[in-house]
mmCIF file of C-alpha atoms and ligand atoms in Angstrom:
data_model
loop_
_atom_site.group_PDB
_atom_site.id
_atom_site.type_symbol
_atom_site.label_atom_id
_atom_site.label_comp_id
_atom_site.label_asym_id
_atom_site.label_seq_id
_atom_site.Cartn_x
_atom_site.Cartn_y
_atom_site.Cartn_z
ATOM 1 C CA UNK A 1 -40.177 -12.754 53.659
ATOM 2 C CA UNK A 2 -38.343 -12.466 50.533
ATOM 3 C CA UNK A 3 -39.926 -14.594 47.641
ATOM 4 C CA UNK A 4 -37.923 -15.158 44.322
ATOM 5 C CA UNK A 5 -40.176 -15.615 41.144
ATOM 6 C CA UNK A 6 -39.000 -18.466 38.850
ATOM 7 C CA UNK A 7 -39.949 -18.443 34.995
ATOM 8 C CA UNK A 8 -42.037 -21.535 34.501
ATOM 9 C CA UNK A 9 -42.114 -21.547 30.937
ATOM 10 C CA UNK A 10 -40.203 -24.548 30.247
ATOM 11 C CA UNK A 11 -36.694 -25.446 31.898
ATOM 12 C CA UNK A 12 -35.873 -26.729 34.905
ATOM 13 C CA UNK A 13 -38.200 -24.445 37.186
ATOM 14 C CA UNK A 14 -38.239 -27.359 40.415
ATOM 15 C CA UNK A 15 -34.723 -27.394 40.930
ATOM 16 C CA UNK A 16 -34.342 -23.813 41.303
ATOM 17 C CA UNK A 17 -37.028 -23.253 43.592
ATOM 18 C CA UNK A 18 -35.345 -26.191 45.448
ATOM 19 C CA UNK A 19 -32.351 -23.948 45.680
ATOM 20 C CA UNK A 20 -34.457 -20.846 46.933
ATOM 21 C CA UNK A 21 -36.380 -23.281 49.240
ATOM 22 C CA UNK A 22 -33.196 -24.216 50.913
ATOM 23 C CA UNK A 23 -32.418 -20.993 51.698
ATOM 24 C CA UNK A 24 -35.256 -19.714 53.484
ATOM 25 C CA UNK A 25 -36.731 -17.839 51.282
ATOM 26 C CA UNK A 26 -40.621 -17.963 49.414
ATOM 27 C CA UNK A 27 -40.836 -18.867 45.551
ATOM 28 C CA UNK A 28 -43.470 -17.673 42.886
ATOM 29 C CA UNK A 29 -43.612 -19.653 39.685
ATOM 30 C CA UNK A 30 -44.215 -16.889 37.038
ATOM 31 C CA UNK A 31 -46.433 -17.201 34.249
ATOM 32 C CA UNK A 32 -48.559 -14.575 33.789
ATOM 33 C CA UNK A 33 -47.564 -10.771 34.290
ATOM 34 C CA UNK A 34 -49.430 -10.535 37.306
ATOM 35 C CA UNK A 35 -47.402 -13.101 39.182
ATOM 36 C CA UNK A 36 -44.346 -10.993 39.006
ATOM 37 C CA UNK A 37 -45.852 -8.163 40.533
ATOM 38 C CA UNK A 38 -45.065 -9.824 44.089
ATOM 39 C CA UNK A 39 -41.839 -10.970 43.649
ATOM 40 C CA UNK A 40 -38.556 -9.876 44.781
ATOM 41 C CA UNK A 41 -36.003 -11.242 42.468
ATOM 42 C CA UNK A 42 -36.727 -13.222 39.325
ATOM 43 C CA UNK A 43 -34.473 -16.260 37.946
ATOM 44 C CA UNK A 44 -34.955 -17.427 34.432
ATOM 45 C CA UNK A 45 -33.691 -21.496 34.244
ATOM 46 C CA UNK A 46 -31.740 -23.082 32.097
ATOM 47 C CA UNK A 47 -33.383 -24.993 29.408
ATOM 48 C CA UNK A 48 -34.027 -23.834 25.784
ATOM 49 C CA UNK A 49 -33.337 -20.334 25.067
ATOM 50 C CA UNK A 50 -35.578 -20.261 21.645
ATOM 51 C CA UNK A 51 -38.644 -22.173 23.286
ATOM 52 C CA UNK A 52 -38.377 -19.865 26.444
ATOM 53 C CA UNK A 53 -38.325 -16.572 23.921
ATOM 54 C CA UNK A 54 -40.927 -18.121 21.971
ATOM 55 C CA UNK A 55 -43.152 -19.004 24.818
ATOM 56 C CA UNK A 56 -42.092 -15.450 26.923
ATOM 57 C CA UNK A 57 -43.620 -13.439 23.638
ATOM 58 C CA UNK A 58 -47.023 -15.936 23.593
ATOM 59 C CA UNK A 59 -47.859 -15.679 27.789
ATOM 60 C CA UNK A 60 -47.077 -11.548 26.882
ATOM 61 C CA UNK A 61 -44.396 -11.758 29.701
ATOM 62 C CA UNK A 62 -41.620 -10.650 27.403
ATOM 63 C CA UNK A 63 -41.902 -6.410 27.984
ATOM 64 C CA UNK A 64 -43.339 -6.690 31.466
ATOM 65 C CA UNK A 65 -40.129 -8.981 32.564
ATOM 66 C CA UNK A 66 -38.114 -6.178 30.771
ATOM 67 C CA UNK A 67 -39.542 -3.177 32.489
ATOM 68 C CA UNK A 68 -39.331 -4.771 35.883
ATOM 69 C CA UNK A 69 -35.495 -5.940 35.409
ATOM 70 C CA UNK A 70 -35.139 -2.009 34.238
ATOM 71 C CA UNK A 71 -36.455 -0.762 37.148
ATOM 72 C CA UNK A 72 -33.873 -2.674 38.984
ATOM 73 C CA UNK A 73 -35.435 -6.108 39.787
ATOM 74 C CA UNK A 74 -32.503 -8.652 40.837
ATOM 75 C CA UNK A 75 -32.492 -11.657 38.262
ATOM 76 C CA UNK A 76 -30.813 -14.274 37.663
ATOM 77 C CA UNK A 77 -30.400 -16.407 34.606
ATOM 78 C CA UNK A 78 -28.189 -20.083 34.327
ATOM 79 C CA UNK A 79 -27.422 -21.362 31.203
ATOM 80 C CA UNK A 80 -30.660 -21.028 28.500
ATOM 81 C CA UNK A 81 -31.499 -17.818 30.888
ATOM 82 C CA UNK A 82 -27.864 -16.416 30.611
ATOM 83 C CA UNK A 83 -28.706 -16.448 26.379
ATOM 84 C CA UNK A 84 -31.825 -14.451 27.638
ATOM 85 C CA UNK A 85 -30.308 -11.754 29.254
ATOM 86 C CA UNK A 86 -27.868 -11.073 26.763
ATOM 87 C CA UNK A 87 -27.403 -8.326 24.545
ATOM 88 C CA UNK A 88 -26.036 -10.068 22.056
ATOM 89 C CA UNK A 89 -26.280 -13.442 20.497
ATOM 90 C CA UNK A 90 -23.659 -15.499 18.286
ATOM 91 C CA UNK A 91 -25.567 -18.585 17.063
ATOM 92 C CA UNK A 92 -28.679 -17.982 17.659
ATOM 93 C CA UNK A 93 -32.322 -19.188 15.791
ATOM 94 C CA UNK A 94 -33.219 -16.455 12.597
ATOM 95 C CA UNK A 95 -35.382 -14.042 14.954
ATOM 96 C CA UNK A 96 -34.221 -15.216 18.371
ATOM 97 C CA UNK A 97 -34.635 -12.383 20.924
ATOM 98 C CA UNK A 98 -33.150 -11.599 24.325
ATOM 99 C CA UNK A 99 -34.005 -9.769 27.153
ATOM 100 C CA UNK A 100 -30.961 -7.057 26.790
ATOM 101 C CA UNK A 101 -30.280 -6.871 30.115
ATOM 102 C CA UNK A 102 -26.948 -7.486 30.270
ATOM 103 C CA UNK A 103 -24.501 -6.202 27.760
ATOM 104 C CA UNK A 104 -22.356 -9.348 26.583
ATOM 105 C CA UNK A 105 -22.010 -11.344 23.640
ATOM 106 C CA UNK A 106 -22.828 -15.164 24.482
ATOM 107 C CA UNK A 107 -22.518 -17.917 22.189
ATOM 108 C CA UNK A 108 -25.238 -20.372 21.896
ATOM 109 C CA UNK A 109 -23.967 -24.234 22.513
ATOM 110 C CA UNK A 110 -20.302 -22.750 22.992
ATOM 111 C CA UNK A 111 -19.535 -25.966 24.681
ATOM 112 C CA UNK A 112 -22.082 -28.466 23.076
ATOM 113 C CA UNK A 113 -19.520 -29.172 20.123
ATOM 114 C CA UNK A 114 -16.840 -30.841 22.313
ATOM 115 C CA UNK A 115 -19.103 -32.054 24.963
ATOM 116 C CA UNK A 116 -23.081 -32.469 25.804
ATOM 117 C CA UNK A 117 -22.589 -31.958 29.618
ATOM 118 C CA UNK A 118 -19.628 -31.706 31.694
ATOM 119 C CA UNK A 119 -18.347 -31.602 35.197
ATOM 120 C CA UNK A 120 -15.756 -28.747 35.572
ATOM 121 C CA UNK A 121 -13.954 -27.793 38.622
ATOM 122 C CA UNK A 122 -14.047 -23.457 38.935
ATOM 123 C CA UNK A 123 -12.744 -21.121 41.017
ATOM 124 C CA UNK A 124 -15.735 -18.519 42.514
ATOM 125 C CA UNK A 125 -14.017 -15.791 41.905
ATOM 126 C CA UNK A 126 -15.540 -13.220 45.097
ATOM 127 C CA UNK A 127 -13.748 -15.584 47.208
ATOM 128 C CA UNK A 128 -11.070 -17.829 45.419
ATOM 129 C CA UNK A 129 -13.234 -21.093 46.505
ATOM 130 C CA UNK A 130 -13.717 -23.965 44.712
ATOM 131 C CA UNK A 131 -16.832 -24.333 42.956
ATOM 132 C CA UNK A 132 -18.207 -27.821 41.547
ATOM 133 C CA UNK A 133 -19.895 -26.583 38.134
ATOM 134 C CA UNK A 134 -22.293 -28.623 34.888
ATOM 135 C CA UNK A 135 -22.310 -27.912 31.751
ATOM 136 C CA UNK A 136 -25.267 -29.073 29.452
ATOM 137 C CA UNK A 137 -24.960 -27.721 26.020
ATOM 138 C CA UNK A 138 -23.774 -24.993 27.879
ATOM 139 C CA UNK A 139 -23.075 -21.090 26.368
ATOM 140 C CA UNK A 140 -20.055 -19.151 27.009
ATOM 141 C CA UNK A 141 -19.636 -15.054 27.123
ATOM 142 C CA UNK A 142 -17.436 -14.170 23.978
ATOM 143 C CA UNK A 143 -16.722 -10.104 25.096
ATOM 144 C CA UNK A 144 -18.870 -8.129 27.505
ATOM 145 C CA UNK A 145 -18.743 -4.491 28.548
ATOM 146 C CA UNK A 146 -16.495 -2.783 31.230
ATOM 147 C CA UNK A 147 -18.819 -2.393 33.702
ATOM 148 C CA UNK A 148 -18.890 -5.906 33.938
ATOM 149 C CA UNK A 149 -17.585 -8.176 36.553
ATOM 150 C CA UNK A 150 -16.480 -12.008 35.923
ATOM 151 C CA UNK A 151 -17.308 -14.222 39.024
ATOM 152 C CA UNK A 152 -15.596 -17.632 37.194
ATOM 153 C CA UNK A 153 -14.380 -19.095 33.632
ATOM 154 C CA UNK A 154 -13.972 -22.099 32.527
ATOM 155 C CA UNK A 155 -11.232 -24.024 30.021
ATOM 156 C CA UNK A 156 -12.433 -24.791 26.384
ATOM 157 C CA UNK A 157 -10.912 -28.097 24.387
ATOM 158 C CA UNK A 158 -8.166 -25.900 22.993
ATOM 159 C CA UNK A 159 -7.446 -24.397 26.045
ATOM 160 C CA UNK A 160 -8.998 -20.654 25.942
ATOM 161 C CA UNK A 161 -10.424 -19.205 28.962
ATOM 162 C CA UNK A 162 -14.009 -17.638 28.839
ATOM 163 C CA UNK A 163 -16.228 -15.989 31.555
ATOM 164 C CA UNK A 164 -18.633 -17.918 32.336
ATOM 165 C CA UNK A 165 -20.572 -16.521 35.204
ATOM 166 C CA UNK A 166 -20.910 -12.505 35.324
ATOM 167 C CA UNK A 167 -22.648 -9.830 37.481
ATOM 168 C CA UNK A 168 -23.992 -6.421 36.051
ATOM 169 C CA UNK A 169 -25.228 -4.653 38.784
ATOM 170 C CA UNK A 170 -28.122 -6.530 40.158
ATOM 171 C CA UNK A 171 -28.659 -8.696 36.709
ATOM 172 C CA UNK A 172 -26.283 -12.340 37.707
ATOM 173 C CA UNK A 173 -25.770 -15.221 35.078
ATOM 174 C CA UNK A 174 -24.469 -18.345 34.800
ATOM 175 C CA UNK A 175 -23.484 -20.622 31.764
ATOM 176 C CA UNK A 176 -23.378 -23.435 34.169
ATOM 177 C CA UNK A 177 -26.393 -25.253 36.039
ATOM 178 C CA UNK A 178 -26.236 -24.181 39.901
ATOM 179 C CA UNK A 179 -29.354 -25.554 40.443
ATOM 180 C CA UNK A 180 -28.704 -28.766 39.632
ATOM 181 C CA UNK A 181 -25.420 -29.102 41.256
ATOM 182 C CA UNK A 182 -25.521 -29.094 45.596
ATOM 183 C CA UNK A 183 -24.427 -25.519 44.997
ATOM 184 C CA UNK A 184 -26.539 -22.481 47.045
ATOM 185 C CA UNK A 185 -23.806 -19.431 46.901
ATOM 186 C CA UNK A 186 -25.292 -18.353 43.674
ATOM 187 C CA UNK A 187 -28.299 -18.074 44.850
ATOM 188 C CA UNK A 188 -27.595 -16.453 47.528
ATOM 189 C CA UNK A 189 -25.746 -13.945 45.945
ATOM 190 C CA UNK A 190 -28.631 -13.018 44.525
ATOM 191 C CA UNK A 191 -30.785 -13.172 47.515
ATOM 192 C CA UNK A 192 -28.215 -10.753 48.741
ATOM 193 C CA UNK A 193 -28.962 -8.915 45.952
ATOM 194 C CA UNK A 194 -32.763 -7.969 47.229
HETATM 195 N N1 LIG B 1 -28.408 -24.744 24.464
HETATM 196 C C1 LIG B 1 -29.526 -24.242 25.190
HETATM 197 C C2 LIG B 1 -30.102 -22.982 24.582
HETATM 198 O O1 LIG B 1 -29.688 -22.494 23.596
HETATM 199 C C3 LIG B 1 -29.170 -23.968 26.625
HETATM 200 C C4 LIG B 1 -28.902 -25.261 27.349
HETATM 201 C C5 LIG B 1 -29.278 -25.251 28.787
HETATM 202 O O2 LIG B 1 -29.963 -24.353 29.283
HETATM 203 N N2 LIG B 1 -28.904 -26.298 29.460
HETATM 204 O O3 LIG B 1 -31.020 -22.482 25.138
#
């Protein structure tokens, strides 16, 4: 059986595996290093992206996460774990890392200044459907590299469009909460993914 790890650092670790649950397939909550040494795909939950990095660097999780995304672990991050996987950070904490995984430029809070948490209607991209999507404090990509691909954006307060769920080869994130929505085709694009 396939079994998904889920950071349990701090975040909103139950919902996910929820998600994965639903689907049929095993969950791991990672803490330790050795715990991801069984899993199959790893998501990193929305939350706080400076407590998470903080906390990923104390439980010495921080390099072995890295090398197993590098050697091709599927992983997927919503909202604080989209800031993780980023290359780059606008607004970010003085010494805030990432995870480098994918290369974008995400701004922290993006949408927090116009609204705390939000309901926005999106179009999934890989198959023009609607999809249902929440915002809480939520980042947004600013630029990201060619290689690339947007699966939805979303409508700012003045009207720009930003990406706000991407894919770089098997490395999937989301600015919005999936988990916490009745929403399962994120997650199982990255089951697919494995
Ligand atoms: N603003 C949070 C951060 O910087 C993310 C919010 C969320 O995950 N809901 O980590």
């Amino acid at each position: 059986m396939t079994t998904v790890g889920v950071l349990a650092l701090q975040g909103d670790v139950r919902e996910h595996a929820a998600a994965i649950t639903r689907l049929g397939a095993g969950v791991t909550l990672v803490r330790r290093p050795s715990e991801l040494d069984a899993v199959d795909a790893i998501i990193l939950p929305g939350g706080e992206s400076t407590t998470i990095d903080k906390l990923l660097r104390a439980f010495e999780l921080r390099q072995p996460l890295i090398d197993r995304i590098d050697a091709g672990l599927p992983v997927l991050g919503s909202c604080a774990g989209m800031i993780l996987l980023a290359t780059d950070l606008i607004d970010g904490i003085e010494g805030q890392q990432t995870l480098e995984a994918i290369p974008m430029t995400v701004r922290r809070n993006a949408f927090g200044r116009q609204v705390d948490s939000a309901e926005a209607s999106l179009t999934w991209l890989p198959d023009g459907s609607p999809m249902s999507a929440t915002f809480i404090r939520a980042p947004w990509v600013e630029s990201y590299g060619a290689e690339v691909e947007v699966l939805a954006t979303a409508v700012d307060a003045e009207g720009a469009e930003h990406a706000v769920a991407v894919q770089h080869g098997a490395r999937l994130a989301t600015a919005f909460h999936p988990e916490i929505s009745d929403e399962l085709r994120v997650h199982r694009r990255l089951l697919d993914l494995t």
